[in-house]
Short mmCIF file of C-alpha atoms and ligand atoms in Angstrom, two decimals:
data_model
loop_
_atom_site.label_atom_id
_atom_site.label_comp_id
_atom_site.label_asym_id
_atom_site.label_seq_id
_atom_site.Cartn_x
_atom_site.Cartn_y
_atom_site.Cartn_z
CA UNK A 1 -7.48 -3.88 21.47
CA UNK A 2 -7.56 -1.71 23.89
CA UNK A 3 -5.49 1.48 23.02
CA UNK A 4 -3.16 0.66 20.38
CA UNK A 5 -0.82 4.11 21.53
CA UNK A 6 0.17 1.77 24.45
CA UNK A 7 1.86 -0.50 21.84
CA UNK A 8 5.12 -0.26 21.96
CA UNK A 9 6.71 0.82 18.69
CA UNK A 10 8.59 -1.36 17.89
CA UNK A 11 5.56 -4.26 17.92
CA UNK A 12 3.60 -2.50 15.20
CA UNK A 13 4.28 -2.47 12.04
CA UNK A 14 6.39 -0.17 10.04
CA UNK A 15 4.77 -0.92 6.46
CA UNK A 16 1.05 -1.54 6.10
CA UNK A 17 -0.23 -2.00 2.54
CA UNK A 18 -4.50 -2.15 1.94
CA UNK A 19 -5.98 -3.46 -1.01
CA UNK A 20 -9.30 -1.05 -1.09
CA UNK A 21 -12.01 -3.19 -1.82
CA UNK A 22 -15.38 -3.21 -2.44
CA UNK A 23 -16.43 1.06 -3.24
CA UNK A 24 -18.66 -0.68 -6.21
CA UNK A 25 -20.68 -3.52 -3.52
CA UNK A 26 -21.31 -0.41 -1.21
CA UNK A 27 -22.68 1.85 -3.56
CA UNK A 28 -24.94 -0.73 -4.82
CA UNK A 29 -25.74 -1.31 -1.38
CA UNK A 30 -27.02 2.50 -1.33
CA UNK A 31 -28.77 1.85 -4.62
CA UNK A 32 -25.73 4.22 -5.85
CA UNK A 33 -24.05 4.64 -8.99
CA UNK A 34 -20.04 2.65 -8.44
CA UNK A 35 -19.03 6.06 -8.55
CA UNK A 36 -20.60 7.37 -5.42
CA UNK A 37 -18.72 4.42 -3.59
CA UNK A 38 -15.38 5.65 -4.86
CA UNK A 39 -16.21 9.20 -3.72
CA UNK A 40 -17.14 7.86 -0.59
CA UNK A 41 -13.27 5.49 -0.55
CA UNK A 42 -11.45 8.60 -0.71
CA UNK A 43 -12.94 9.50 3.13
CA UNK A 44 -11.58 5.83 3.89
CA UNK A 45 -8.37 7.12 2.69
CA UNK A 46 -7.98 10.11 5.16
CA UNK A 47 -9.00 8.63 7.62
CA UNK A 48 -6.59 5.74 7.06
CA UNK A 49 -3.65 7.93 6.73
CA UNK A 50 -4.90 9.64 9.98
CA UNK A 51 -4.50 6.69 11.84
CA UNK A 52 -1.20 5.76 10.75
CA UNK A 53 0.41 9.24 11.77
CA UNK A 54 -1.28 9.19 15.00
CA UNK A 55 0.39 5.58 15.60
CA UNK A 56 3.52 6.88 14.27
CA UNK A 57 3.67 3.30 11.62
CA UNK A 58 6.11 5.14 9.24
CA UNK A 59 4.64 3.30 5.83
CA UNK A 60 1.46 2.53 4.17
CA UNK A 61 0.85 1.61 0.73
CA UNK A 62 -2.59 1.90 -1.08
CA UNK A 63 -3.82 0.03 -4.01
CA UNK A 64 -5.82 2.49 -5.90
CA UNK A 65 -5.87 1.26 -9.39
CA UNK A 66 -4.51 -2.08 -10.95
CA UNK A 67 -3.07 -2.80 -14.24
CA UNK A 68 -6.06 -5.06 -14.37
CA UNK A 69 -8.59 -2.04 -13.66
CA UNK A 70 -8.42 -0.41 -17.13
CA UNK A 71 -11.33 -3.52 -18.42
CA UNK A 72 -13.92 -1.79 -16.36
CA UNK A 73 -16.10 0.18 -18.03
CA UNK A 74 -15.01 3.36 -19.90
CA UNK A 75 -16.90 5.75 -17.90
CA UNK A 76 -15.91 4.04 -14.50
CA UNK A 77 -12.41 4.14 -15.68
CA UNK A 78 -12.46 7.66 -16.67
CA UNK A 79 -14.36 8.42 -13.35
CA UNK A 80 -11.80 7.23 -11.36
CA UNK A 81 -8.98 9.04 -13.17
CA UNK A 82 -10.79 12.10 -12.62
CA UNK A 83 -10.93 11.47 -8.61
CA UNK A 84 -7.76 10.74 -8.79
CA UNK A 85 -6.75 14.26 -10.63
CA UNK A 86 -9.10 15.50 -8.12
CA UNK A 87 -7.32 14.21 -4.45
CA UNK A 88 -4.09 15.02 -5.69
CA UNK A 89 -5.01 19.06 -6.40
CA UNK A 90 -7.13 18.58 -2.78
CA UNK A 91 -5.14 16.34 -0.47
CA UNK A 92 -1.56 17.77 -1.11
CA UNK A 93 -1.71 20.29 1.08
CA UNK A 94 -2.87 18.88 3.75
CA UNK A 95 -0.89 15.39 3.68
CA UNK A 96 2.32 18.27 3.19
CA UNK A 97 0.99 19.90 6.58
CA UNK A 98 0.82 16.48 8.08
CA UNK A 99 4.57 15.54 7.35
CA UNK A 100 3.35 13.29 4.56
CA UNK A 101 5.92 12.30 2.15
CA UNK A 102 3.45 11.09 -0.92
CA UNK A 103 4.90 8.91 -3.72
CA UNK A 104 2.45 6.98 -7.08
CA UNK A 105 4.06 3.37 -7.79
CA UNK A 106 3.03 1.60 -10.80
CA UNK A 107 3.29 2.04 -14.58
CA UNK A 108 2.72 5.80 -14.91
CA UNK A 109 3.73 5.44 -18.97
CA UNK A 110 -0.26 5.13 -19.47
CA UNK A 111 -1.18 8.22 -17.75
CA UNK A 112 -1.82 11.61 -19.48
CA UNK A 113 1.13 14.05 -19.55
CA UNK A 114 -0.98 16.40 -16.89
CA UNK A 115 -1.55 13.86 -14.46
CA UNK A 116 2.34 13.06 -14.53
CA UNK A 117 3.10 16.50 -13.90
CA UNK A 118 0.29 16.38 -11.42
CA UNK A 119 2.41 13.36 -9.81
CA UNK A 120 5.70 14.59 -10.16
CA UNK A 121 4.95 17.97 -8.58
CA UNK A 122 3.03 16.65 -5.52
CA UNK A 123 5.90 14.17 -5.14
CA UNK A 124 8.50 17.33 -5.19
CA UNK A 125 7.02 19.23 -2.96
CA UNK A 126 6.59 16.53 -0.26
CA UNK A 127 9.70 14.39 -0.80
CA UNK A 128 11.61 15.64 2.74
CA UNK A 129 8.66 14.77 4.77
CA UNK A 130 9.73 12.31 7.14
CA UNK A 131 6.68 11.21 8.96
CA UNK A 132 4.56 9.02 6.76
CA UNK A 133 5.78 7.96 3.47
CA UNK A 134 2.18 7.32 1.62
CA UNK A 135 2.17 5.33 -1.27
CA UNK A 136 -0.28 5.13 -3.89
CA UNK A 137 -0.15 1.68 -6.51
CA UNK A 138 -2.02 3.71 -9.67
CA UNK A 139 -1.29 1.22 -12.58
CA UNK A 140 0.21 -1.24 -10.54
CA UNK A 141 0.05 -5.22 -10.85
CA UNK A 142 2.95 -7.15 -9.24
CA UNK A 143 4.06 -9.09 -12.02
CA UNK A 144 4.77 -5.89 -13.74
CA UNK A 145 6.57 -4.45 -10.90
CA UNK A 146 9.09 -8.12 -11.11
CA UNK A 147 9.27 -8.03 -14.34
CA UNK A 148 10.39 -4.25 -14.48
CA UNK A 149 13.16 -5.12 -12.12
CA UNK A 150 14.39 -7.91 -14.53
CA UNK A 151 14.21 -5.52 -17.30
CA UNK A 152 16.72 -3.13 -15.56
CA UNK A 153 18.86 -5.45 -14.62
CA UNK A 154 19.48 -7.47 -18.44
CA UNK A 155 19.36 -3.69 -19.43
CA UNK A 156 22.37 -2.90 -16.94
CA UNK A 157 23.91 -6.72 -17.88
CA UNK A 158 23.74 -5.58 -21.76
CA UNK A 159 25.40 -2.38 -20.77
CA UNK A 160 28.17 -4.25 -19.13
CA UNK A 161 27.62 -3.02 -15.90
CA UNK A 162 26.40 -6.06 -14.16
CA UNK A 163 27.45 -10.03 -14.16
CA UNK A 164 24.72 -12.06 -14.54
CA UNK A 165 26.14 -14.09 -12.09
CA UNK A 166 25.71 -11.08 -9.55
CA UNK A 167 22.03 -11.31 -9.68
CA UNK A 168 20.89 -12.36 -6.48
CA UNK A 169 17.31 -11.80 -4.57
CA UNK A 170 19.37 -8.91 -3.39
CA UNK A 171 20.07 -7.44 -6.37
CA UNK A 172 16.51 -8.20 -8.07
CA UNK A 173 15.03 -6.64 -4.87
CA UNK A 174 16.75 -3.30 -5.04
CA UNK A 175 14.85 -2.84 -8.00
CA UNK A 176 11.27 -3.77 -7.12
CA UNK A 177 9.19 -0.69 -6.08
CA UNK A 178 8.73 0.41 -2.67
CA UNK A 179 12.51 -1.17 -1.84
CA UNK A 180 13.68 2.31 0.11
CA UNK A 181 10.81 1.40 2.50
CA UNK A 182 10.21 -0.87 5.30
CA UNK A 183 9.41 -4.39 4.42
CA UNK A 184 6.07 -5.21 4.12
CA UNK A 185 5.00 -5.91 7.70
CA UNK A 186 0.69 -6.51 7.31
CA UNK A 187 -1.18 -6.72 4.19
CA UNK A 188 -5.07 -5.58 4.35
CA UNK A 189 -7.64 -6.33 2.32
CA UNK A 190 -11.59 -4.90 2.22
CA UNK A 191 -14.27 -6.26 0.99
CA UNK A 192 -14.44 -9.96 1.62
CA UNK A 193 -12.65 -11.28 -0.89
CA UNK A 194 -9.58 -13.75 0.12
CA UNK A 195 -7.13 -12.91 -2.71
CA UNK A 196 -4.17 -10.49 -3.46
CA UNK A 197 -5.39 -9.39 -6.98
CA UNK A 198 -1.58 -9.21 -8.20
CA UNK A 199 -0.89 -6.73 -5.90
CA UNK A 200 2.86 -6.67 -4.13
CA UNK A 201 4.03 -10.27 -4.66
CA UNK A 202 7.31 -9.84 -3.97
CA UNK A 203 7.19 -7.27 -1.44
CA UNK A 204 4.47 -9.74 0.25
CA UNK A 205 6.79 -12.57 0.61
CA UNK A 206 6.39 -12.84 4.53
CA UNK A 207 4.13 -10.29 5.36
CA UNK A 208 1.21 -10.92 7.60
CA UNK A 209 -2.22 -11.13 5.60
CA UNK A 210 -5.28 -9.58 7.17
CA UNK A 211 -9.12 -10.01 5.40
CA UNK A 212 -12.51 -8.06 6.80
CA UNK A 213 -15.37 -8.12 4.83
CA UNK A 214 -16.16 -4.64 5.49
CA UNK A 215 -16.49 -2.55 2.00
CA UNK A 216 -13.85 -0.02 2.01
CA UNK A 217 -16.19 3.26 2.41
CA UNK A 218 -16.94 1.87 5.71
CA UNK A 219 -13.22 1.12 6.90
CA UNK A 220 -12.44 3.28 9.78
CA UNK A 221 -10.30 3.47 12.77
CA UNK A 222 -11.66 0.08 14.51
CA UNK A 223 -11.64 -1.72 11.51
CA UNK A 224 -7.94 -0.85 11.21
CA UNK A 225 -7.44 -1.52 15.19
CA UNK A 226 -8.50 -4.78 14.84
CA UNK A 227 -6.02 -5.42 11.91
CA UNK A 228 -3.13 -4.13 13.77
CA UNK A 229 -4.75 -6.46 17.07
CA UNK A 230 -4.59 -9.38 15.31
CA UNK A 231 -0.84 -8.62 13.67
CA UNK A 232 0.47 -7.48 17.23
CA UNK A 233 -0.72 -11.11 18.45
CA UNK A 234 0.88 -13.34 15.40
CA UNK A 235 4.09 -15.09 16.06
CA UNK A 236 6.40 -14.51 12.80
CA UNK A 237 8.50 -17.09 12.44
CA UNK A 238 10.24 -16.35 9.05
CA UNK A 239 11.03 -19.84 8.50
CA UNK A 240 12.47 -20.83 12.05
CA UNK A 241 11.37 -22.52 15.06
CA UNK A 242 8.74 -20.77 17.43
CA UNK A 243 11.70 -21.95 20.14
CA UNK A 244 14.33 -19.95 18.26
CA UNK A 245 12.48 -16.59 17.50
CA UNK A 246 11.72 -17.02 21.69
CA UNK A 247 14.76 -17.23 21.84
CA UNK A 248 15.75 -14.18 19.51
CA UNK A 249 13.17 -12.26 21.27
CA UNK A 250 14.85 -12.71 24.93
CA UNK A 251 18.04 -11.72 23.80
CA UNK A 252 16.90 -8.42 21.99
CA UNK A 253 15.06 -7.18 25.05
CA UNK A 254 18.30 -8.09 27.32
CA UNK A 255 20.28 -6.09 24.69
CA UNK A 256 22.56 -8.74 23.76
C1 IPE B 301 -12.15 -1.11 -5.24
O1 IPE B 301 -13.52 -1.26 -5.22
C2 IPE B 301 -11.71 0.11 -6.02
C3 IPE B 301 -11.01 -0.22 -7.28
C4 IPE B 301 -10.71 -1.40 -7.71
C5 IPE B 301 -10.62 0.91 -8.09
P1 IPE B 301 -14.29 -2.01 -6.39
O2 IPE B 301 -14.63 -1.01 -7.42
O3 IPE B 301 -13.50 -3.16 -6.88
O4 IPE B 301 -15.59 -2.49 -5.64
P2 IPE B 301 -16.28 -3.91 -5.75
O5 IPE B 301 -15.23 -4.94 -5.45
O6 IPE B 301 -16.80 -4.03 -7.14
O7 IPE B 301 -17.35 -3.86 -4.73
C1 IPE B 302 -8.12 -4.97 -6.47
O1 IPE B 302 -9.50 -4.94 -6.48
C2 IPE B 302 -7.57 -3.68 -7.00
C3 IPE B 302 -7.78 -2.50 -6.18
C4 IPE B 302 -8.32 -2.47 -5.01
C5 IPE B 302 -7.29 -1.28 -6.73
P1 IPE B 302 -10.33 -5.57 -7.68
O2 IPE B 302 -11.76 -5.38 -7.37
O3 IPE B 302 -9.84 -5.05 -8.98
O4 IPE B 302 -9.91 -7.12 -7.57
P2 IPE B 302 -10.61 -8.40 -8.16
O5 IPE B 302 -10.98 -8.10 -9.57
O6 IPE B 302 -11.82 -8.66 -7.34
O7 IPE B 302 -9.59 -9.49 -8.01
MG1 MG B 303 -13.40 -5.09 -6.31
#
């Protein structure tokens, strides 16, 4: 690509989510502890949110930690918490300068009480920023995130607040994390691997899936061009006829 700023807006997309692969593979390539190649992610992340404020793409979502991460080992686990802890008290700040609205999805119930607070805080003080809403899935496995939705809502039907008959994808959908926020325009993962690793599988439902086997310490602004290349140049169809979304296309850009 060769400038993505002369994009127009309204071709790129408005929700990126990146499944951050392969910190452990890179370390090891460094003849590294997995740590080091987590330390190293967290530039990956800056730079990642960098890019998205500088093309103005108003959401991106980062899988940090899945509900399937807690069977690494102990120590790994515990490292990663701690980094965690750690770019919350450092990156705060900063992403608050930045006009960086942060949010954590996922199940936080497993945390410790201080990270919470850690959370909730960072969350308060950046909740009016309008530029960037920055997501991070900590805990997060998309079957929970469905099956939390379905919870709520027999919870609301036992309540007598809601029909079942009133449950529609609508409904459900209001209640699946990240619904405030753009749909899910491009879905990026690192690392090789060609799989979503229960990440957002309803949120995912027609968004456009992007693979690079570059390990995530090394993702940087070109790596991320050439995802949002490749989405600029995909025809979404949504179901329909490449004639009718033509079609659609002309009429939007006569205004009618
Ligand atoms: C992704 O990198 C980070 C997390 C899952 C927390 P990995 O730690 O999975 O790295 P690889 O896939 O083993 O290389
Ligand atoms: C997915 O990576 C989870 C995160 C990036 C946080 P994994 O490394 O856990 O995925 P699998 O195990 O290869 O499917
Ligand atoms: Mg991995």
């Amino acid at each position: 690509m060769s400038s993505s700023s002369q994009l127009s807006q309204n071709e790129l997309p408005k929700h990126v989510a990146i499944i951050m692969d392969g910190n452990g593979r890179w370390a090891k390539q460094q003849g590294r502890p997995r740590v080091w190649g987590h330390k190293k992610g967290a530039d990956a992340v800056r730079r990642s949110v960098r890019f998205c404020r500088e093309l103005n793409i108003p959401a991106l979502t980062l899988f940090a930690f899945s509900s399937e991460n807690w069977q690494r080992p102990a120590d790994e686990v515990s490292s990663l918490m701690q980094l965690f802890k750690l770019m919350l008290k450092s990156e705060v700040k900063n992403l608050h300068k930045n006009q960086v609205r942060l949010r954590v999805c996922g199940d936080l119930s497993a945390f410790s009480t201080d990270l919470r607070q850690q959370i909730e805080s960072a969350e308060a003080l950046t909740a009016d920023n309008q530029a960037l809403t920055l997501t991070i899935a900590a805990n997060y496995g998309g079957r929970w995130d469905i099956t939390q939705a379905a919870r709520q809502l027999a919870m609301d039907v036992a309540a007598g607040h809601l029909q079942p008959e009133a449950i529609d994808e609508q409904r459900l959908g209001q209640n699946i994390q990240l619904a405030d926020l753009p749909e899910l325009d491009l879905l990026i993962r690192t690392g090789g691997d060609l799989r979503i690793s229960n990440f957002l599988l309803w949120q995912a439902a027609y968004a456009e899936l992007w693979f690079t086997p570059t390990l995530w310490p090394d993702f940087n602004q070109q790596v991320f061009s050439e995802a949002i290349a490749a989405y600029v140049s995909r025809e979404r169809r949504f179901g329909c006829t490449s004639e009718q979304v033509c079609a659609l296309a002309f009429r939007q850009s006569k205004g009618t």
